[in-house]
Amino acid sequence: MELIRAFIVGGIICVIGQILIDKTKLTTARILVIFVVAGCVLGGLGLYEPLVNFAGAGATVPLPGFGHLLAGGVKKAVDEQGFAGIFTGGVTAMAGGLTVAILFGWLSALTFNPKEK
């Protein structure tokens, strides 16, 4: 059942993105920013956590999950470090995911040889 919930919630997030692409003149970069900011705001207000508890990876893997991760990291760092946590919390929270993304991007660049069309 957990997989079904993750599939449905992740699919709904993707459908929202596709509707924004099809029905508005927003660029994909702006839609990306909207999703991350929405996740950050919802995470900061505590509204995204119930969705994460319900859908698991269906809510944490898409872009709003990244914003939720940033907001959670900032909240935790502010509780521990005070004002300085505003600047360090988000970076600390996303460090693992960013490291993996850079590593796999580098490995892909070494493995594959792109050709111009």
PDB file of N, CA, C and O in Angstrom, residues 12 22 24 26 34 36 48 52 54 69 72-73 90 111-112 114-115 117:
ATOM      1  N   ILE A  12       0.602  13.022  -8.725  1.00  0.00           N
ATOM      2  CA  ILE A  12      -0.168  14.273  -8.636  1.00  0.00           C
ATOM      3  C   ILE A  12       0.767  15.475  -8.727  1.00  0.00           C
ATOM      4  O   ILE A  12       0.463  16.461  -9.407  1.00  0.00           O
ATOM      5  N   ASP A  22       1.799  23.125 -19.668  1.00  0.00           N
ATOM      6  CA  ASP A  22       0.868  23.169 -20.800  1.00  0.00           C
ATOM      7  C   ASP A  22      -0.021  24.402 -20.814  1.00  0.00           C
ATOM      8  O   ASP A  22      -0.324  24.942 -21.878  1.00  0.00           O
ATOM      9  N   THR A  24       0.314  27.420 -18.939  1.00  0.00           N
ATOM     10  CA  THR A  24       0.872  28.740 -18.645  1.00  0.00           C
ATOM     11  C   THR A  24       2.079  28.992 -19.541  1.00  0.00           C
ATOM     12  O   THR A  24       2.538  28.101 -20.246  1.00  0.00           O
ATOM     13  N   LEU A  26       4.898  29.809 -18.181  1.00  0.00           N
ATOM     14  CA  LEU A  26       6.034  29.691 -17.276  1.00  0.00           C
ATOM     15  C   LEU A  26       7.098  28.781 -17.886  1.00  0.00           C
ATOM     16  O   LEU A  26       6.778  27.756 -18.485  1.00  0.00           O
ATOM     17  N   ILE A  34       9.112  27.424  -8.297  1.00  0.00           N
ATOM     18  CA  ILE A  34       7.809  27.424  -7.626  1.00  0.00           C
ATOM     19  C   ILE A  34       7.671  26.182  -6.757  1.00  0.00           C
ATOM     20  O   ILE A  34       7.231  26.254  -5.607  1.00  0.00           O
ATOM     21  N   VAL A  36      10.072  24.228  -5.451  1.00  0.00           N
ATOM     22  CA  VAL A  36      10.991  24.234  -4.312  1.00  0.00           C
ATOM     23  C   VAL A  36      10.529  25.244  -3.254  1.00  0.00           C
ATOM     24  O   VAL A  36      10.518  24.929  -2.057  1.00  0.00           O
ATOM     25  N   TYR A  48       3.766  20.179   5.218  1.00  0.00           N
ATOM     26  CA  TYR A  48       4.271  19.172   4.283  1.00  0.00           C
ATOM     27  C   TYR A  48       4.596  17.858   4.990  1.00  0.00           C
ATOM     28  O   TYR A  48       4.581  16.798   4.363  1.00  0.00           O
ATOM     29  N   VAL A  52       4.463  13.844   3.783  1.00  0.00           N
ATOM     30  CA  VAL A  52       5.637  12.965   3.789  1.00  0.00           C
ATOM     31  C   VAL A  52       5.339  11.695   4.576  1.00  0.00           C
ATOM     32  O   VAL A  52       5.688  10.590   4.143  1.00  0.00           O
ATOM     33  N   PHE A  54       2.462  10.321   4.942  1.00  0.00           N
ATOM     34  CA  PHE A  54       1.485   9.544   4.191  1.00  0.00           C
ATOM     35  C   PHE A  54       2.096   8.880   2.957  1.00  0.00           C
ATOM     36  O   PHE A  54       1.895   7.705   2.711  1.00  0.00           O
ATOM     37  N   LEU A  69      13.024  19.687   2.785  1.00  0.00           N
ATOM     38  CA  LEU A  69      14.303  19.333   3.404  1.00  0.00           C
ATOM     39  C   LEU A  69      15.069  20.579   3.833  1.00  0.00           C
ATOM     40  O   LEU A  69      15.616  20.642   4.937  1.00  0.00           O
ATOM     41  N   GLY A  72      13.333  22.147   6.896  1.00  0.00           N
ATOM     42  CA  GLY A  72      13.584  21.345   8.088  1.00  0.00           C
ATOM     43  C   GLY A  72      14.997  21.533   8.610  1.00  0.00           C
ATOM     44  O   GLY A  72      15.222  21.602   9.824  1.00  0.00           O
ATOM     45  N   GLY A  73      15.965  21.620   7.681  1.00  0.00           N
ATOM     46  CA  GLY A  73      17.351  21.837   8.088  1.00  0.00           C
ATOM     47  C   GLY A  73      17.546  23.183   8.757  1.00  0.00           C
ATOM     48  O   GLY A  73      18.279  23.298   9.751  1.00  0.00           O
ATOM     49  N   GLY A  90      20.182  24.989   5.907  1.00  0.00           N
ATOM     50  CA  GLY A  90      19.780  24.472   4.598  1.00  0.00           C
ATOM     51  C   GLY A  90      20.922  23.775   3.885  1.00  0.00           C
ATOM     52  O   GLY A  90      20.742  22.711   3.286  1.00  0.00           O
ATOM     53  N   THR A 111      31.613   8.097 -18.051  1.00  0.00           N
ATOM     54  CA  THR A 111      31.163   6.859 -18.664  1.00  0.00           C
ATOM     55  C   THR A 111      30.677   7.049 -20.093  1.00  0.00           C
ATOM     56  O   THR A 111      30.985   6.236 -20.966  1.00  0.00           O
ATOM     57  N   PHE A 112      29.949   8.107 -20.344  1.00  0.00           N
ATOM     58  CA  PHE A 112      29.325   8.294 -21.640  1.00  0.00           C
ATOM     59  C   PHE A 112      30.016   9.390 -22.432  1.00  0.00           C
ATOM     60  O   PHE A 112      30.516  10.361 -21.882  1.00  0.00           O
ATOM     61  N   PRO A 114      29.060  12.006 -25.109  1.00  0.00           N
ATOM     62  CA  PRO A 114      27.978  12.605 -25.883  1.00  0.00           C
ATOM     63  C   PRO A 114      28.474  13.058 -27.257  1.00  0.00           C
ATOM     64  O   PRO A 114      29.621  13.458 -27.440  1.00  0.00           O
ATOM     65  N   LYS A 115      27.584  12.941 -28.230  1.00  0.00           N
ATOM     66  CA  LYS A 115      27.891  13.344 -29.588  1.00  0.00           C
ATOM     67  C   LYS A 115      26.918  14.424 -30.019  1.00  0.00           C
ATOM     68  O   LYS A 115      25.744  14.385 -29.687  1.00  0.00           O
ATOM     69  N   LYS A 117      24.477  16.398 -32.508  1.00  0.00           N
ATOM     70  CA  LYS A 117      23.545  15.927 -33.547  1.00  0.00           C
ATOM     71  C   LYS A 117      23.830  16.626 -34.844  1.00  0.00           C
ATOM     72  O   LYS A 117      24.254  17.693 -34.964  1.00  0.00           O
TER      73      LYS A 117
END
